[in-house]
Amino acid sequence: MSFDNLKLEKGMYRQEGMNFTQVLESLDPSENYRGTALEGTDAFQRQLKRFGIRAKGAGSSPVEKFFRTTDSAVLFPEYIARTVRQGMEEHDILPAITATTTVIDSLDYRSVYSEATDDDKELKYVMEGAAIPETQIKTKSNLVRLNKRGRMLVASYEAVRFQKLDLFGVMLRQIGAHIQKMQLNDAIDVLINGDGNDNLCKIYSVGSQPISGTAGTLTYDQLLEFWGQFDPYTMNTMLCSTGTVTKLLKLPELQNPAAGLNFQGTGAMGTPLGAKVHRVAGLEDNVILGLDNRYALEQIRCGDVMVEYDKLIDRQLERAAITSICGYGKICADASAMLYI
């Protein structure tokens, strides 16, 4: 079946286990377009082309072009969801702090964990006929909490019908950025306070053993001592507020010319002790949250970005909800720790 004669309907958003684009792809596979001018496009993009809808650029179409026909109106919720996802992905640091992402189709999720003692972490010699040391993987006692985060799209069709999609998309990306910021705060909260399964992160303070120095002052020595607490993990990621990042950048040991030029030219910070530094608003000043992003955190998503497609297709934009359900679970409790300066 060619992309220009597909019958589009609301029911395509209700297919179990498939999103709208996946339903389109099942009817109009992208592999059929190899070697053609449409190679590299997906089924949704081909539908935009079919109806002459241009989503970006100075010549972008007005919002009302989606509603010229009943078929093209069905594309509008997917356009909303895609643009919101784009806003969520811009400057998104969640992939940099999560070890794995699990997608589920329910609101209940119980993760697994492994409690390894220092003795368990040693790979010992096994004599002939002797038992092999065990590593137990258990189910967590409590369910992982999933939070529904979202924004309400409040606008009348008359207010936006003549607006260009390029400008309208900026508003949608901003909604995505707000959702992403709330999900990042959820992730930071779980890293610090645990996921309800008695797995709070370890807390260290400058001036209290095993961290030397004077409270309120950060030197390279304290940074080294904090790094040393992660064995056998590696502190390869650091989350800090703007004020704390400023203190890090002022350390003489981190002010080599190459790092300085890179920061001044691109805004990319150096990597103290090999750790990537991320500036986040969800942490207070004088706190460093360190983690091994390969083992610390699991992201759990219940589906994708959800929009009230019925309202959007019927031009009832007033109070149309755009939501995302997501939660976080700690995998290895010792793979994250916090330092109070």
Short mmCIF file of C-alpha atoms in Angstrom, two decimals:
data_model
loop_
_atom_site.label_atom_id
_atom_site.label_comp_id
_atom_site.label_asym_id
_atom_site.label_seq_id
_atom_site.Cartn_x
_atom_site.Cartn_y
_atom_site.Cartn_z
CA MET A 1 0.00 0.00 0.00
CA SER A 2 1.42 3.39 -0.98
CA PHE A 3 1.78 6.16 1.59
CA ASP A 4 -0.48 8.53 -0.37
CA ASN A 5 -3.64 6.43 -0.12
CA LEU A 6 -3.55 5.23 3.50
CA LYS A 7 -6.77 5.66 5.45
CA LEU A 8 -5.95 7.44 8.72
CA GLU A 9 -8.26 7.19 11.74
CA LYS A 10 -8.31 7.76 15.52
CA GLY A 11 -8.16 4.02 16.19
CA MET A 12 -4.52 4.00 15.11
CA TYR A 13 -3.70 5.59 18.48
CA ARG A 14 -5.37 2.74 20.36
CA GLN A 15 -3.41 -0.22 19.00
CA GLU A 16 -2.15 -2.27 21.97
CA GLY A 17 1.63 -2.41 22.21
CA MET A 18 2.17 -0.01 19.30
CA ASN A 19 2.38 3.74 19.02
CA PHE A 20 0.98 5.73 16.10
CA THR A 21 4.20 5.72 14.08
CA GLN A 22 4.63 1.97 14.54
CA VAL A 23 1.11 1.42 13.23
CA LEU A 24 1.93 3.59 10.21
CA GLU A 25 5.17 1.68 9.65
CA SER A 26 3.31 -1.63 9.68
CA LEU A 27 1.09 -0.35 6.88
CA ASP A 28 3.78 1.57 5.00
CA PRO A 29 7.23 0.03 5.76
CA SER A 30 10.21 2.35 5.30
CA GLU A 31 12.22 -0.48 3.74
CA ASN A 32 10.01 -0.18 0.64
CA TYR A 33 11.57 3.21 -0.09
CA ARG A 34 15.22 2.21 -0.26
CA GLY A 35 16.88 3.73 -3.28
CA THR A 36 14.10 6.29 -3.75
CA ALA A 37 13.87 10.01 -3.00
CA LEU A 38 11.99 9.15 0.23
CA GLU A 39 14.76 6.94 1.65
CA GLY A 40 15.59 8.04 5.19
CA THR A 41 12.06 9.18 6.02
CA ASP A 42 9.72 7.35 8.36
CA ALA A 43 6.03 6.65 7.82
CA PHE A 44 4.90 9.77 9.71
CA GLN A 45 7.19 12.06 7.73
CA ARG A 46 5.84 10.60 4.51
CA GLN A 47 2.31 11.43 5.67
CA LEU A 48 3.34 15.04 6.27
CA LYS A 49 4.68 15.11 2.72
CA ARG A 50 1.46 13.58 1.43
CA PHE A 51 -0.59 16.47 2.78
CA GLY A 52 2.01 19.14 2.04
CA ILE A 53 2.59 19.94 5.73
CA ARG A 54 5.97 21.54 6.37
CA ALA A 55 6.80 21.50 10.09
CA LYS A 56 10.03 23.53 10.13
CA GLY A 57 11.73 26.43 8.45
CA ALA A 58 10.75 29.89 7.28
CA GLY A 59 8.14 28.39 4.94
CA SER A 60 6.51 26.22 7.58
CA SER A 61 2.79 25.54 7.30
CA PRO A 62 0.13 27.08 9.56
CA VAL A 63 -1.45 24.90 12.23
CA GLU A 64 -4.75 24.84 10.35
CA LYS A 65 -3.19 22.83 7.50
CA PHE A 66 -3.47 19.73 9.69
CA PHE A 67 -7.25 20.19 9.66
CA ARG A 68 -7.85 20.59 5.92
CA THR A 69 -9.03 16.96 5.78
CA THR A 70 -10.21 14.40 8.33
CA ASP A 71 -7.20 12.20 7.47
CA SER A 72 -4.58 14.90 7.99
CA ALA A 73 -6.19 15.91 11.31
CA VAL A 74 -5.28 12.47 12.66
CA LEU A 75 -1.60 13.40 12.29
CA PHE A 76 -1.81 16.37 14.68
CA PRO A 77 -1.50 14.48 18.02
CA GLU A 78 1.60 12.65 16.76
CA TYR A 79 3.12 15.97 15.66
CA ILE A 80 2.46 17.32 19.19
CA ALA A 81 4.02 14.26 20.84
CA ARG A 82 7.10 14.29 18.58
CA THR A 83 7.78 17.97 19.13
CA VAL A 84 7.37 17.64 22.91
CA ARG A 85 9.80 14.69 22.86
CA GLN A 86 12.27 16.83 20.95
CA GLY A 87 12.09 19.42 23.73
CA MET A 88 12.65 16.71 26.32
CA GLU A 89 15.73 15.46 24.49
CA GLU A 90 17.38 18.87 24.09
CA HIS A 91 19.99 19.27 26.84
CA ASP A 92 18.70 16.05 28.44
CA ILE A 93 21.27 14.59 30.84
CA LEU A 94 19.12 11.64 31.95
CA PRO A 95 20.82 9.26 29.46
CA ALA A 96 24.13 10.28 31.03
CA ILE A 97 23.09 9.24 34.55
CA THR A 98 20.96 6.14 33.91
CA ALA A 99 22.45 2.69 33.42
CA THR A 100 19.41 1.24 31.65
CA THR A 101 15.86 2.13 30.63
CA THR A 102 12.95 -0.27 31.09
CA VAL A 103 9.69 0.33 29.23
CA ILE A 104 6.59 -1.21 30.82
CA ASP A 105 2.87 -1.25 30.01
CA SER A 106 1.52 -1.10 33.56
CA LEU A 107 1.68 1.24 36.55
CA ASP A 108 3.30 -1.35 38.86
CA TYR A 109 6.98 -2.26 38.66
CA ARG A 110 9.20 -4.16 41.06
CA SER A 111 12.87 -4.10 40.21
CA VAL A 112 15.69 -6.46 41.20
CA TYR A 113 18.92 -5.87 43.08
CA SER A 114 22.04 -7.63 44.27
CA GLU A 115 23.43 -7.09 47.76
CA ALA A 116 27.13 -7.80 47.41
CA THR A 117 29.34 -7.71 50.48
CA ASP A 118 33.10 -7.10 50.24
CA ASP A 119 33.54 -10.86 50.48
CA ASP A 120 31.11 -11.43 47.61
CA LYS A 121 33.03 -9.04 45.35
CA GLU A 122 36.19 -11.15 45.53
CA LEU A 123 36.61 -13.78 42.80
CA LYS A 124 38.15 -16.57 44.85
CA TYR A 125 39.84 -19.78 43.82
CA VAL A 126 37.43 -22.69 43.67
CA MET A 127 38.96 -26.02 44.69
CA GLU A 128 37.93 -29.17 42.87
CA GLY A 129 34.58 -30.36 44.18
CA ALA A 130 34.03 -27.21 46.23
CA ALA A 131 30.94 -25.03 45.98
CA ILE A 132 31.13 -21.98 43.70
CA PRO A 133 30.51 -18.66 45.51
CA GLU A 134 27.04 -17.27 44.88
CA THR A 135 25.74 -13.83 43.93
CA GLN A 136 22.07 -13.55 44.80
CA ILE A 137 19.72 -11.42 42.70
CA LYS A 138 16.55 -10.61 44.61
CA THR A 139 13.28 -8.83 43.97
CA LYS A 140 12.94 -5.52 45.80
CA SER A 141 10.45 -5.36 48.65
CA ASN A 142 8.68 -2.20 47.49
CA LEU A 143 7.35 -1.15 44.11
CA VAL A 144 9.17 1.57 42.22
CA ARG A 145 7.17 4.79 42.37
CA LEU A 146 6.11 6.08 38.97
CA ASN A 147 5.31 9.78 38.63
CA LYS A 148 2.99 11.23 36.03
CA ARG A 149 4.46 14.51 34.85
CA GLY A 150 2.91 16.77 32.29
CA ARG A 151 1.61 20.09 31.12
CA MET A 152 -1.78 21.29 29.96
CA LEU A 153 -1.98 22.78 26.49
CA VAL A 154 -4.38 25.69 26.92
CA ALA A 155 -5.23 27.45 23.65
CA SER A 156 -8.26 27.81 21.43
CA TYR A 157 -8.09 26.58 17.86
CA GLU A 158 -8.93 30.08 16.69
CA ALA A 159 -5.91 31.46 18.57
CA VAL A 160 -3.39 29.12 16.94
CA ARG A 161 -4.88 28.12 13.58
CA PHE A 162 -2.94 30.75 11.61
CA GLN A 163 0.29 30.39 13.59
CA LYS A 164 3.21 28.84 11.74
CA LEU A 165 4.26 25.40 12.93
CA ASP A 166 7.84 26.63 13.34
CA LEU A 167 6.72 29.05 16.08
CA PHE A 168 4.12 26.69 17.53
CA GLY A 169 6.82 24.03 17.79
CA VAL A 170 8.91 26.31 20.01
CA MET A 171 6.06 26.39 22.53
CA LEU A 172 5.75 22.60 22.41
CA ARG A 173 9.49 22.07 22.87
CA GLN A 174 9.31 24.33 25.92
CA ILE A 175 6.62 22.04 27.37
CA GLY A 176 8.96 19.09 26.75
CA ALA A 177 11.83 20.89 28.48
CA HIS A 178 9.66 21.49 31.55
CA ILE A 179 8.67 17.81 31.72
CA GLN A 180 12.29 16.75 31.35
CA LYS A 181 13.36 19.07 34.17
CA MET A 182 10.79 17.53 36.54
CA GLN A 183 11.89 14.00 35.60
CA LEU A 184 15.52 14.92 36.26
CA ASN A 185 14.56 16.15 39.72
CA ASP A 186 12.81 12.81 40.31
CA ALA A 187 15.99 10.96 39.31
CA ILE A 188 18.15 13.06 41.64
CA ASP A 189 15.74 12.46 44.52
CA VAL A 190 15.99 8.68 44.03
CA LEU A 191 19.78 8.80 43.81
CA ILE A 192 19.90 10.62 47.16
CA ASN A 193 16.93 9.25 49.10
CA GLY A 194 16.56 5.84 47.47
CA ASP A 195 13.51 4.27 45.86
CA GLY A 196 11.80 3.18 49.08
CA ASN A 197 13.83 0.00 49.49
CA ASP A 198 16.26 1.10 52.22
CA ASN A 199 18.94 2.19 49.73
CA LEU A 200 19.81 5.78 50.58
CA CYS A 201 23.12 6.99 49.18
CA LYS A 202 26.12 7.35 51.45
CA ILE A 203 26.77 10.87 52.68
CA TYR A 204 30.22 12.32 53.33
CA SER A 205 31.18 15.74 54.69
CA VAL A 206 34.35 17.77 54.33
CA GLY A 207 36.08 17.79 57.72
CA SER A 208 34.58 14.46 58.85
CA GLN A 209 36.30 11.12 58.35
CA PRO A 210 37.18 9.84 55.85
CA ILE A 211 37.17 13.28 54.16
CA SER A 212 39.81 15.71 55.44
CA GLY A 213 39.84 19.50 55.31
CA THR A 214 37.67 22.22 56.81
CA ALA A 215 33.91 22.36 56.39
CA GLY A 216 32.91 24.96 53.81
CA THR A 217 36.19 24.70 51.86
CA LEU A 218 36.83 22.47 48.85
CA THR A 219 40.31 21.53 47.70
CA TYR A 220 41.61 18.93 45.29
CA ASP A 221 42.53 16.70 48.24
CA GLN A 222 38.90 16.36 49.32
CA LEU A 223 37.87 15.63 45.73
CA LEU A 224 40.43 12.81 45.59
CA GLU A 225 39.27 11.38 48.91
CA PHE A 226 35.64 11.45 47.77
CA TRP A 227 36.61 9.71 44.54
CA GLY A 228 38.36 7.01 46.57
CA GLN A 229 35.14 6.04 48.40
CA PHE A 230 33.62 4.52 45.25
CA ASP A 231 35.83 1.43 45.02
CA PRO A 232 35.07 -0.98 43.33
CA TYR A 233 32.92 1.43 41.30
CA THR A 234 34.24 4.50 39.52
CA MET A 235 32.91 8.00 40.06
CA ASN A 236 32.52 8.88 36.39
CA THR A 237 29.68 11.42 36.77
CA MET A 238 29.24 14.44 39.05
CA LEU A 239 26.05 16.48 39.50
CA CYS A 240 26.37 19.97 40.99
CA SER A 241 24.56 23.28 41.25
CA THR A 242 25.88 26.34 39.44
CA GLY A 243 27.53 27.62 42.63
CA THR A 244 29.31 24.32 43.27
CA VAL A 245 30.46 24.03 39.65
CA THR A 246 32.00 27.49 40.03
CA LYS A 247 33.97 26.26 43.04
CA LEU A 248 35.20 23.26 41.07
CA LEU A 249 36.34 25.44 38.17
CA LYS A 250 38.33 27.61 40.58
CA LEU A 251 40.46 24.71 41.83
CA PRO A 252 44.05 25.33 40.63
CA GLU A 253 44.44 21.67 39.64
CA LEU A 254 41.52 22.00 37.19
CA GLN A 255 42.74 25.22 35.59
CA ASN A 256 45.06 23.81 32.95
CA PRO A 257 45.15 25.84 29.69
CA ALA A 258 43.51 23.15 27.51
CA ALA A 259 40.51 22.77 29.83
CA GLY A 260 40.19 26.55 30.15
CA LEU A 261 40.16 27.13 26.42
CA ASN A 262 37.62 24.34 25.90
CA PHE A 263 35.28 25.80 28.55
CA GLN A 264 35.62 29.35 27.22
CA GLY A 265 35.06 28.26 23.63
CA THR A 266 32.32 25.67 23.99
CA GLY A 267 30.98 25.85 27.56
CA ALA A 268 31.98 22.20 28.07
CA MET A 269 33.46 21.70 31.52
CA GLY A 270 36.53 19.64 32.26
CA THR A 271 36.44 16.14 33.68
CA PRO A 272 37.94 16.18 37.18
CA LEU A 273 39.35 12.72 37.92
CA GLY A 274 37.76 11.56 34.66
CA ALA A 275 34.23 12.39 35.85
CA LYS A 276 31.83 14.23 33.58
CA VAL A 277 30.36 17.26 35.38
CA HIS A 278 26.70 18.18 34.84
CA ARG A 279 25.18 21.39 36.15
CA VAL A 280 21.67 20.79 37.53
CA ALA A 281 19.18 23.03 39.29
CA GLY A 282 17.81 20.26 41.49
CA LEU A 283 20.73 20.30 43.94
CA GLU A 284 21.55 22.83 46.62
CA ASP A 285 24.87 24.66 46.68
CA ASN A 286 27.94 23.08 48.31
CA VAL A 287 26.83 19.56 47.44
CA ILE A 288 28.42 17.14 44.97
CA LEU A 289 26.42 14.07 43.94
CA GLY A 290 28.80 11.52 42.49
CA LEU A 291 27.85 8.27 40.79
CA ASP A 292 28.96 5.48 38.52
CA ASN A 293 26.41 5.88 35.75
CA ARG A 294 26.93 2.28 34.63
CA TYR A 295 25.46 0.82 37.84
CA ALA A 296 23.56 3.45 39.83
CA LEU A 297 20.15 4.10 38.33
CA GLU A 298 17.40 2.45 36.30
CA GLN A 299 14.82 4.51 34.45
CA ILE A 300 11.34 3.01 34.13
CA ARG A 301 8.96 4.47 31.56
CA CYS A 302 5.30 3.61 31.16
CA GLY A 303 4.89 4.07 27.42
CA ASP A 304 5.80 7.23 25.55
CA VAL A 305 4.69 10.84 25.68
CA MET A 306 0.89 10.74 25.81
CA VAL A 307 -1.49 13.31 24.40
CA GLU A 308 -5.27 13.50 24.48
CA TYR A 309 -5.59 12.66 20.82
CA ASP A 310 -9.40 12.78 20.73
CA LYS A 311 -9.45 16.42 21.79
CA LEU A 312 -6.62 17.40 19.47
CA ILE A 313 -8.11 15.71 16.42
CA ASP A 314 -11.47 17.37 17.11
CA ARG A 315 -9.77 20.81 17.45
CA GLN A 316 -10.55 20.94 21.18
CA LEU A 317 -7.15 22.26 22.18
CA GLU A 318 -8.49 23.87 25.35
CA ARG A 319 -6.95 22.01 28.27
CA ALA A 320 -5.50 19.11 26.31
CA ALA A 321 -3.08 17.21 28.56
CA ILE A 322 0.43 16.19 27.48
CA THR A 323 1.91 13.71 29.96
CA SER A 324 4.76 11.28 30.54
CA ILE A 325 4.85 8.56 33.22
CA CYS A 326 8.33 7.75 34.48
CA GLY A 327 10.07 6.50 37.61
CA TYR A 328 13.52 5.51 38.84
CA GLY A 329 15.00 2.65 40.79
CA LYS A 330 18.45 2.26 42.31
CA ILE A 331 20.39 -0.71 41.02
CA CYS A 332 23.55 -0.71 43.15
CA ALA A 333 23.20 1.44 46.26
CA ASP A 334 26.97 1.93 46.65
CA ALA A 335 27.32 3.30 43.11
CA SER A 336 26.28 6.78 44.21
CA ALA A 337 27.32 9.03 47.09
CA MET A 338 27.01 12.66 48.17
CA LEU A 339 29.64 15.06 49.47
CA TYR A 340 28.75 18.08 51.60
CA ILE A 341 31.42 20.74 51.27
#
